[in-house]
Amino acid sequence: MLAALRPRAGCAAYPKVLAQVTWRRSDMAENCHHTAIDIDDVPKQRPRLPPPKYGEHITVLSIDGAGIRGLIPLQVLKKLEELLKEEEMKKNKKEGENARIADYFDVIAGTSTGGLIVAMLAVPDERSTDMRPRPKYTTEAIEEFYLKNGPGILSPPETKSTWGNLADTCIRPLMIGPKAGPMYDLLRQQVWWPKYENKKLIEAIDTGLNGGPGRPSSLTLGDTVTRVLIPAYDVKKRRVISFTTQTTKKHPDATLAAAYPCSCGTPTPRQSTISLRDVCLGATAAPTFFPAHHFTHGVEEDNNGQPRPREYNLVDGGVAQNNPTLLAIRSMFLEVEGCCECRPPKAINSDFHKDPTEPKPFDIAKCLVLSIGTGSQMKAYEVEQCKNWGLWAWFLDGDHHPLLDIFTSTSSSLINMDTGFLFRLNKCPEKYLRIDLRTCLHIVSTPSYTLMQPVQSVQENNTTVVNEDRTPDMALDAASEDNMKRLVQFGQDLLRDKVKRIITDSRIFIPTALPDGKRNEDELREFAKWLVHERNLRLGEEEKRRKQEEEHAETSAANSSASN
């Protein structure tokens, strides 16, 4: 039995295989509520994506953050998964039926709600019987997870904090008049503690990561079925921490989790077992919405050189990197080029080089990048409206959070422009596809303000026909059943919007529709063909290399036997 499990050349080291098999058995024994598993429920096996050294490109997927608006990129991902299946089924029906997003990307990055989507795309299925488990969820299953858990997660807290109790005792008696009750409730909910508890969020994350209510998920970053990258902001260290899975030259076949603790971005393999649950809780802890998340992992030195537990004090990474596209590209650069010079020896990842003895430099023209946005809740103001604003108004203006909106939307826009310019500069703009709701903004003027809001629209003869009755509320926490349906519909309609790219020739550095009038769905179809071609190319080259190694081993054994 164990001999049958022994990996072929290029697979994980034998002890690692045994560890994975043992983990699945214990995990199933602990978490499974059934005495037997229906054989029809066992996921069909499919080879993992071979390393980039066997192909032509490095494939990258990036997903922005924005609370319940995560339903929007899920519509794009659902369409991509459908297109991948269609393309695979042209040659092999079985391959097509089992296709998953994680089968095609070298790294999947996501901020905030995008990080949760990324984690679920890469969660291993505990029912897998193979030494390398399959992804557990389809994109449709993740959408159902959002629709089911969104309203519960984004519901008002049932208990009060110390500040809330103090407010009840000291402030409420001082508030009189017919508007005192609603005003007090607003203060209590928006000011004295986070708008929502994270109890339901914790339960949902545990359930999504192979745990459940009262059964915390035991998965680590190293358990994911492909590389993931999830940023969060450490409020104590005052920097973005990119939690990611990487392979290193030292461990060519073992997936290690790494965090970037220094400004240079050098990965630290000692962070190899960080809890995926803790990462997701930290990455989704949006300030004012959810409590910050604290956990310890590993050891670090204090100012006196003495060891102490390494602390993480995290809030939502969207405050700094709501669009993680460049972080994902940077992580691939580190895989290709190795660590920076500040922490020698410089080591490259042999999975990214056909000949590790003559490594080639990172080339962005060999990257295929799909970046999916979530739009923004943008309210445009005149100077006269906001010039005298104080702390309260900047943080809360009705249902809007002006300062938070500015941080997240500006970050996403600038990173999109920088990434688009980078690909344009290297004469390969077609290898970067950005699909974002922000390209569908419509200006609505009222006597008090100008609202930049997304609208349901259809392009007819270069004229936008607007259907405002179906326009979704773009608030991060607008998780009513009706609004979630609108977000889903809008994400589907987004696929019919025109492709937009950064055009530098005309000095226009904002996303601009191309003259050919291509739609996002058309470009996504071409992208799916590219991904399928890349995967099949790698599988073929890996199999060819394996046969060559076997023939070489047989020849060496025969020569050795003849000489004896």
XYZ file of C-alpha atoms in Angstrom:
564
model
C 0.000 0.000 0.000
C 2.677 2.500 1.021
C 4.807 1.474 -1.933
C 1.932 2.438 -4.206
C 1.885 5.866 -2.600
C 5.574 6.482 -3.284
C 5.761 9.601 -5.474
C 7.243 9.675 -8.918
C 10.085 12.023 -9.833
C 9.070 15.618 -9.256
C 6.477 14.801 -6.578
C 6.671 15.729 -2.914
C 9.272 14.063 -0.717
C 8.155 10.712 0.748
C 7.929 11.853 4.409
C 5.802 14.808 3.293
C 3.444 12.426 1.470
C 2.998 10.287 4.578
C 2.373 13.411 6.632
C -0.338 14.551 4.215
C -2.021 11.140 4.170
C -1.906 10.943 7.987
C -3.313 14.469 8.276
C -6.280 13.644 6.055
C -7.104 10.500 7.989
C -7.024 12.226 11.363
C -8.884 15.250 10.030
C -11.625 13.091 8.563
C -11.910 11.082 11.757
C -12.263 14.243 13.811
C -14.474 16.329 11.537
C -16.597 13.940 9.496
C -20.107 13.366 10.870
C -20.785 10.282 8.753
C -19.648 6.715 9.253
C -18.976 6.305 5.556
C -18.379 8.483 2.537
C -20.396 7.897 -0.614
C -17.967 6.988 -3.372
C -19.833 9.403 -5.687
C -18.972 12.260 -3.296
C -15.233 11.593 -3.441
C -13.647 14.268 -5.680
C -12.273 13.006 -8.985
C -8.492 13.171 -9.114
C -6.662 15.451 -11.512
C -2.957 16.332 -11.796
C -1.880 19.543 -10.134
C -0.441 22.347 -12.225
C 3.244 21.497 -12.877
C 5.902 24.142 -12.081
C 6.421 27.107 -14.444
C 9.756 25.697 -15.645
C 7.778 23.293 -17.855
C 5.769 26.051 -19.532
C 5.954 29.468 -21.149
C 4.204 31.719 -18.621
C 3.686 32.409 -14.913
C -0.051 32.625 -14.212
C -1.440 35.069 -11.633
C -4.967 35.705 -10.315
C -5.746 38.730 -8.129
C -9.032 39.618 -6.371
C -9.790 42.966 -4.715
C -11.487 43.367 -1.350
C -14.860 44.955 -0.508
C -17.055 42.995 1.915
C -20.242 41.604 0.433
C -19.204 43.003 -2.951
C -17.081 39.870 -3.211
C -20.149 38.511 -5.021
C -19.104 40.604 -8.038
C -15.702 38.965 -8.753
C -17.313 35.601 -8.030
C -19.462 36.076 -11.142
C -16.324 36.611 -13.212
C -14.686 33.558 -11.624
C -17.794 31.448 -12.268
C -17.650 32.412 -15.925
C -13.929 31.684 -16.092
C -14.420 28.236 -14.542
C -17.194 27.550 -17.058
C -14.951 28.606 -19.952
C -12.069 26.476 -18.653
C -14.358 23.448 -18.524
C -15.615 24.099 -22.058
C -12.073 24.394 -23.373
C -10.856 21.236 -21.597
C -13.871 19.183 -22.703
C -12.950 19.734 -26.351
C -10.143 17.211 -25.830
C -11.087 15.317 -22.677
C -14.584 15.330 -21.170
C -13.386 13.977 -17.828
C -10.715 16.676 -17.546
C -13.267 19.364 -18.301
C -15.794 18.210 -15.721
C -13.186 18.320 -12.941
C -11.591 21.668 -13.819
C -11.130 24.160 -10.964
C -9.686 27.684 -10.868
C -6.771 26.555 -8.662
C -5.677 24.094 -11.367
C -4.474 26.918 -13.615
C -2.735 29.582 -11.521
C 0.731 29.657 -9.977
C -0.454 32.140 -7.359
C -3.901 33.363 -6.300
C -3.928 36.634 -4.352
C -6.803 38.331 -2.556
C -7.353 41.208 -0.139
C -10.079 41.250 2.519
C -13.117 39.435 1.105
C -10.902 38.548 -1.861
C -8.573 36.800 0.591
C -11.457 34.678 1.863
C -12.394 33.766 -1.716
C -8.751 32.861 -2.397
C -8.589 30.656 0.704
C -11.750 28.807 -0.339
C -10.509 28.361 -3.912
C -7.385 26.676 -2.519
C -8.876 24.708 0.403
C -8.058 20.985 0.114
C -10.978 18.572 -0.003
C -10.725 16.330 3.069
C -12.497 13.569 1.130
C -9.657 13.292 -1.396
C -8.048 9.874 -1.589
C -4.997 11.023 -3.532
C -1.721 12.083 -1.901
C -2.347 15.572 -3.310
C -5.898 16.645 -2.427
C -8.175 18.395 -4.896
C -9.728 21.845 -4.361
C -12.858 21.478 -2.259
C -15.068 24.212 -3.693
C -16.327 25.214 -7.079
C -16.878 28.930 -7.639
C -20.617 28.272 -7.525
C -20.259 26.712 -4.064
C -18.324 29.769 -2.849
C -21.093 32.021 -4.157
C -23.642 29.952 -2.220
C -21.437 30.313 0.874
C -21.576 34.123 0.520
C -25.329 34.208 -0.078
C -25.971 31.963 2.915
C -23.570 33.521 5.428
C -23.441 37.175 4.329
C -26.605 38.381 6.112
C -25.637 36.648 9.360
C -22.064 37.969 9.364
C -23.173 41.520 8.586
C -25.844 41.808 11.288
C -25.768 44.193 14.309
C -24.066 42.933 17.502
C -26.186 41.334 20.198
C -23.893 42.260 23.091
C -22.282 45.481 24.236
C -18.676 46.370 24.898
C -17.400 48.247 27.953
C -17.742 51.489 26.022
C -21.283 50.552 25.077
C -22.272 49.845 28.675
C -20.705 53.148 29.739
C -22.691 54.911 27.045
C -25.916 53.299 28.284
C -25.221 54.456 31.823
C -23.879 57.977 31.288
C -24.907 59.306 27.879
C -28.332 57.891 27.086
C -30.044 59.625 30.054
C -28.710 62.968 28.780
C -30.245 62.539 25.325
C -33.830 63.762 25.104
C -36.250 64.455 22.297
C -37.892 62.345 19.583
C -34.600 61.780 17.710
C -32.633 60.763 20.798
C -33.233 57.023 20.371
C -32.092 56.697 16.736
C -29.185 59.073 17.323
C -28.056 57.110 20.358
C -28.300 53.803 18.491
C -26.203 55.296 15.681
C -23.544 56.483 18.128
C -23.519 53.164 19.943
C -23.250 51.140 16.746
C -20.868 53.314 14.721
C -18.597 54.923 17.315
C -18.095 53.006 20.535
C -17.242 49.599 19.110
C -17.048 47.822 15.740
C -20.270 47.837 13.801
C -20.395 44.024 13.779
C -19.252 41.200 16.011
C -16.988 38.628 14.407
C -18.637 35.604 16.032
C -20.599 34.712 12.894
C -17.567 35.538 10.746
C -15.418 33.123 12.764
C -18.039 30.373 12.454
C -18.341 30.943 8.703
C -14.564 30.906 8.164
C -14.195 27.733 10.238
C -16.976 26.080 8.236
C -15.446 27.166 4.936
C -11.989 25.911 5.943
C -12.948 22.323 6.781
C -13.949 23.059 10.376
C -17.301 24.177 11.714
C -19.070 25.936 14.618
C -17.127 24.971 17.727
C -14.530 23.133 15.617
C -11.790 25.621 14.636
C -10.140 24.903 11.309
C -6.709 23.308 11.658
C -5.570 24.123 8.118
C -2.356 26.071 7.579
C -1.212 28.123 4.611
C 0.972 25.185 3.620
C -2.104 22.964 3.196
C -3.515 24.943 0.272
C -3.606 23.211 -3.108
C -1.783 26.077 -4.846
C 0.188 29.162 -3.825
C -1.931 31.838 -2.184
C -1.139 35.389 -1.109
C -3.316 37.256 1.408
C -2.202 40.693 2.690
C -3.148 42.189 6.052
C -1.984 45.328 7.833
C -0.121 44.967 11.145
C -1.094 47.978 13.287
C 1.784 47.403 15.714
C 4.561 46.955 13.146
C 2.827 49.518 10.891
C 3.311 47.667 7.625
C 1.572 45.301 5.255
C 2.207 41.624 5.981
C 1.837 39.390 2.919
C 0.948 35.888 4.041
C 1.849 33.531 1.235
C 2.753 29.963 0.378
C 6.031 29.517 -1.400
C 8.475 26.811 -2.345
C 12.181 27.268 -1.800
C 15.342 25.750 -3.197
C 15.978 24.122 0.169
C 12.614 22.361 0.018
C 11.950 21.993 -3.730
C 8.777 19.949 -3.349
C 7.441 21.044 0.017
C 5.052 23.986 0.143
C 6.020 26.413 2.879
C 4.104 29.342 4.279
C 6.032 32.599 4.440
C 5.391 36.083 5.769
C 7.269 39.185 4.692
C 8.530 40.697 7.973
C 10.965 43.240 6.551
C 10.568 46.118 4.152
C 12.615 44.338 1.493
C 10.095 41.505 1.276
C 12.433 38.630 2.139
C 10.345 35.520 2.849
C 10.894 33.673 6.124
C 10.394 29.900 5.795
C 10.193 29.501 9.584
C 6.610 30.819 9.312
C 5.699 27.485 7.767
C 2.569 26.589 9.736
C 0.620 29.820 10.111
C -3.072 29.112 10.602
C -5.137 29.850 7.496
C -8.004 30.675 9.854
C -5.981 33.380 11.630
C -4.843 34.846 8.321
C -8.439 35.089 7.051
C -9.678 36.637 10.309
C -6.919 39.246 10.210
C -7.330 39.962 6.509
C -11.090 40.564 6.844
C -10.954 42.708 10.018
C -12.074 45.918 8.286
C -11.619 48.903 10.656
C -14.938 50.155 12.117
C -16.709 47.021 10.803
C -14.986 44.130 12.641
C -12.594 43.805 15.612
C -8.870 43.654 14.850
C -7.353 40.176 15.127
C -4.355 39.148 17.241
C -2.442 35.875 17.238
C 1.067 34.605 17.872
C 3.119 32.248 15.771
C 6.774 31.349 15.810
C 9.555 33.110 17.691
C 11.341 36.434 17.248
C 14.005 38.342 19.170
C 13.184 41.302 21.380
C 15.367 44.416 21.690
C 17.659 42.553 24.103
C 18.161 39.616 21.777
C 15.932 37.354 23.859
C 13.417 35.042 22.175
C 9.722 35.845 22.445
C 6.551 34.772 20.596
C 6.099 36.532 17.265
C 2.954 38.649 17.431
C 0.569 39.640 14.670
C -1.851 42.528 15.270
C -3.900 42.641 12.105
C -6.592 44.634 10.369
C -7.941 44.409 6.836
C -5.161 44.707 4.246
C -7.462 46.896 2.177
C -6.355 49.966 4.148
C -3.094 49.806 2.169
C -3.344 47.205 -0.627
C -6.967 46.704 -1.641
C -5.741 45.531 -5.038
C -3.043 42.858 -4.451
C -1.998 42.467 -8.099
C 1.466 43.978 -7.704
C 2.034 42.041 -4.472
C 1.305 38.821 -6.369
C 3.646 39.760 -9.226
C 6.291 40.705 -6.661
C 5.982 37.321 -4.973
C 6.635 35.650 -8.331
C 9.641 37.928 -8.840
C 11.045 36.678 -5.513
C 10.511 33.081 -6.625
C 12.414 33.694 -9.870
C 15.148 36.038 -8.648
C 15.484 34.661 -5.110
C 15.801 36.563 -1.838
C 17.188 40.067 -1.829
C 20.825 40.672 -0.930
C 20.075 41.729 2.654
C 19.737 38.144 3.775
C 22.320 35.961 1.984
C 22.744 33.450 0.561
C 20.609 34.423 -2.393
C 18.536 31.387 -3.372
C 16.315 30.886 -6.383
C 13.391 28.506 -6.739
C 14.364 25.785 -9.204
C 10.681 25.291 -10.097
C 10.895 28.521 -12.093
C 14.046 27.704 -14.108
C 14.571 25.006 -16.725
C 18.277 25.069 -15.906
C 18.872 26.208 -12.277
C 22.606 26.454 -12.974
C 21.882 29.246 -15.465
C 18.823 31.026 -14.057
C 17.159 33.650 -16.211
C 15.948 36.993 -14.807
C 12.292 37.707 -14.152
C 10.438 38.777 -17.295
C 6.986 40.317 -16.837
C 6.232 39.574 -20.495
C 6.066 35.922 -19.426
C 3.305 36.610 -16.885
C -0.410 36.079 -17.510
C -2.305 38.232 -15.006
C -6.055 38.341 -14.375
C -7.074 41.035 -11.880
C -10.703 41.341 -10.756
C -12.026 44.418 -8.964
C -15.096 45.025 -6.821
C -15.899 48.619 -7.719
C -16.340 51.241 -5.022
C -18.916 53.207 -3.098
C -17.796 56.568 -4.418
C -19.537 59.757 -3.397
C -18.108 62.822 -5.140
C -18.120 66.078 -3.175
C -17.652 69.757 -3.892
C -15.033 71.574 -1.805
C -17.767 73.693 -0.230
C -19.335 70.534 1.179
C -16.271 69.039 2.855
C -13.868 71.906 3.556
C -15.068 72.246 7.167
C -15.477 68.552 7.909
C -14.083 67.129 11.103
C -13.294 63.608 12.252
C -16.929 62.483 12.361
C -17.899 63.642 8.868
C -14.818 62.171 7.189
C -15.467 58.784 8.760
C -19.262 58.733 8.487
C -21.525 60.539 6.039
C -24.889 58.826 6.121
C -24.361 55.321 4.766
C -20.979 56.299 3.317
C -17.488 56.138 4.847
C -15.665 58.836 2.831
C -12.154 58.307 4.192
C -12.306 54.503 3.977
C -13.752 54.713 0.458
C -10.943 57.045 -0.611
C -8.246 54.744 0.805
C -9.534 51.573 -0.835
C -10.632 52.987 -4.196
C -7.507 55.109 -4.683
C -5.246 52.182 -3.815
C -6.991 49.891 -6.300
C -6.999 52.503 -9.068
C -3.340 53.434 -8.717
C -2.209 49.813 -8.632
C -4.302 49.085 -11.719
C -2.728 52.021 -13.557
C 0.797 51.094 -12.441
C 0.323 47.452 -13.440
C -1.216 48.356 -16.791
C 1.598 50.804 -17.485
C 4.171 48.131 -16.568
C 2.750 45.680 -19.102
C 2.376 48.404 -21.712
C 5.988 49.443 -21.170
C 7.085 45.854 -21.822
C 4.964 45.724 -24.998
C 2.639 42.987 -23.719
C -0.602 44.755 -22.629
C -2.708 41.790 -23.757
C -1.231 39.667 -20.953
C -2.849 41.815 -18.264
C -6.644 41.721 -18.013
C -8.342 43.941 -15.439
C -12.103 43.523 -14.969
C -13.463 46.117 -12.570
C -16.820 47.614 -11.785
C -15.247 51.043 -11.562
C -15.274 51.217 -15.334
C -19.107 51.291 -15.209
C -19.500 54.342 -12.957
C -22.308 56.714 -13.765
C -22.541 60.290 -12.504
C -25.822 61.138 -10.788
C -26.254 64.795 -9.818
C -28.499 65.977 -6.993
C -28.842 69.389 -5.329
C -26.528 68.308 -2.484
C -23.869 66.123 -4.103
C -22.691 64.248 -7.174
C -22.811 60.482 -6.703
C -20.480 58.249 -8.681
C -22.422 55.012 -8.619
C -22.457 51.792 -10.618
C -25.455 51.325 -12.835
C -27.031 48.529 -14.793
C -26.442 49.586 -18.374
C -26.335 48.319 -21.928
C -24.202 49.846 -24.680
C -26.287 50.541 -27.779
C -24.653 52.454 -30.642
C -22.087 53.930 -28.234
C -24.924 55.150 -25.996
C -25.310 53.979 -22.408
C -28.877 52.959 -21.541
C -29.270 53.076 -17.759
C -31.572 50.925 -15.651
C -31.332 52.520 -12.211
C -34.059 50.294 -10.719
C -31.583 47.392 -10.687
C -28.578 49.351 -9.421
C -27.065 47.662 -6.326
C -26.151 49.384 -3.084
C -22.338 49.318 -3.069
C -21.851 49.576 0.697
C -19.431 46.947 2.050
C -22.136 45.572 4.340
C -25.267 45.861 2.155
C -26.098 42.161 2.559
C -29.871 42.154 2.187
C -31.262 39.349 0.048
C -32.463 41.811 -2.588
C -29.147 43.672 -2.790
C -27.105 40.478 -2.995
C -29.224 39.466 -5.997
C -28.478 42.855 -7.551
C -24.745 42.430 -6.939
C -24.844 38.996 -8.564
C -26.712 40.359 -11.577
C -24.380 43.312 -11.853
C -21.324 41.052 -11.770
C -22.835 39.057 -14.632
C -23.608 42.229 -16.595
C -20.048 43.417 -16.012
C -18.860 40.664 -18.339
C -20.617 42.474 -21.178
C -18.774 45.718 -20.507
C -16.000 46.735 -22.905
C -12.411 45.736 -22.172
C -10.384 48.688 -20.908
C -6.607 49.041 -20.885
C -4.006 51.655 -20.053
C -3.176 53.554 -23.260
C 0.126 55.441 -23.076
C 0.479 56.450 -26.725
C -2.223 59.093 -26.394
C -1.045 60.112 -22.910
C -4.212 58.723 -21.387
C -3.220 56.943 -18.191
C -6.704 55.820 -17.190
C -8.528 52.651 -18.290
C -9.810 53.248 -21.824
C -12.078 51.130 -24.029
C -10.260 49.695 -27.030
C -11.359 50.575 -30.588
C -12.125 46.925 -31.413
C -15.033 47.010 -28.936
C -14.094 43.707 -27.292
C -16.161 42.713 -24.252
C -14.782 41.373 -20.988
C -16.402 37.998 -21.666
C -14.643 37.737 -25.037
C -11.284 38.565 -23.493
C -11.941 36.151 -20.627
C -12.570 33.397 -23.171
C -9.200 34.089 -24.803
C -7.604 34.108 -21.360
C -9.155 30.706 -20.585
C -7.699 29.279 -23.821
C -4.299 30.626 -22.809
C -4.559 29.038 -19.357
C -5.604 25.639 -20.729
C -2.779 25.715 -23.286
C -0.257 26.584 -20.558
C -1.457 23.784 -18.278
C -1.433 21.143 -21.010
C 1.998 22.280 -22.202
C 3.398 21.891 -18.688
C 1.801 18.476 -18.195
C 3.298 17.272 -21.477
C 6.768 18.632 -20.722
C 6.698 17.213 -17.187
C 5.745 13.763 -18.480
C 8.487 13.950 -21.111
C 11.042 14.891 -18.433
C 9.859 12.049 -16.187
C 10.292 9.495 -18.967
C 13.758 10.828 -19.746
C 14.758 10.490 -16.088
C 13.396 6.931 -15.948
C 15.281 5.968 -19.108
C 18.441 7.559 -17.749
C 18.046 5.667 -14.458
C 17.502 2.363 -16.298
C 20.546 2.975 -18.509
C 22.701 3.816 -15.497
C 21.510 0.697 -13.675
C 22.227 -1.476 -16.726
C 25.731 -0.017 -17.150
C 26.435 -0.516 -13.461
C 25.254 -4.127 -13.634
C 27.372 -4.802 -16.748
C 30.507 -3.378 -15.148
C 30.058 -5.673 -12.156
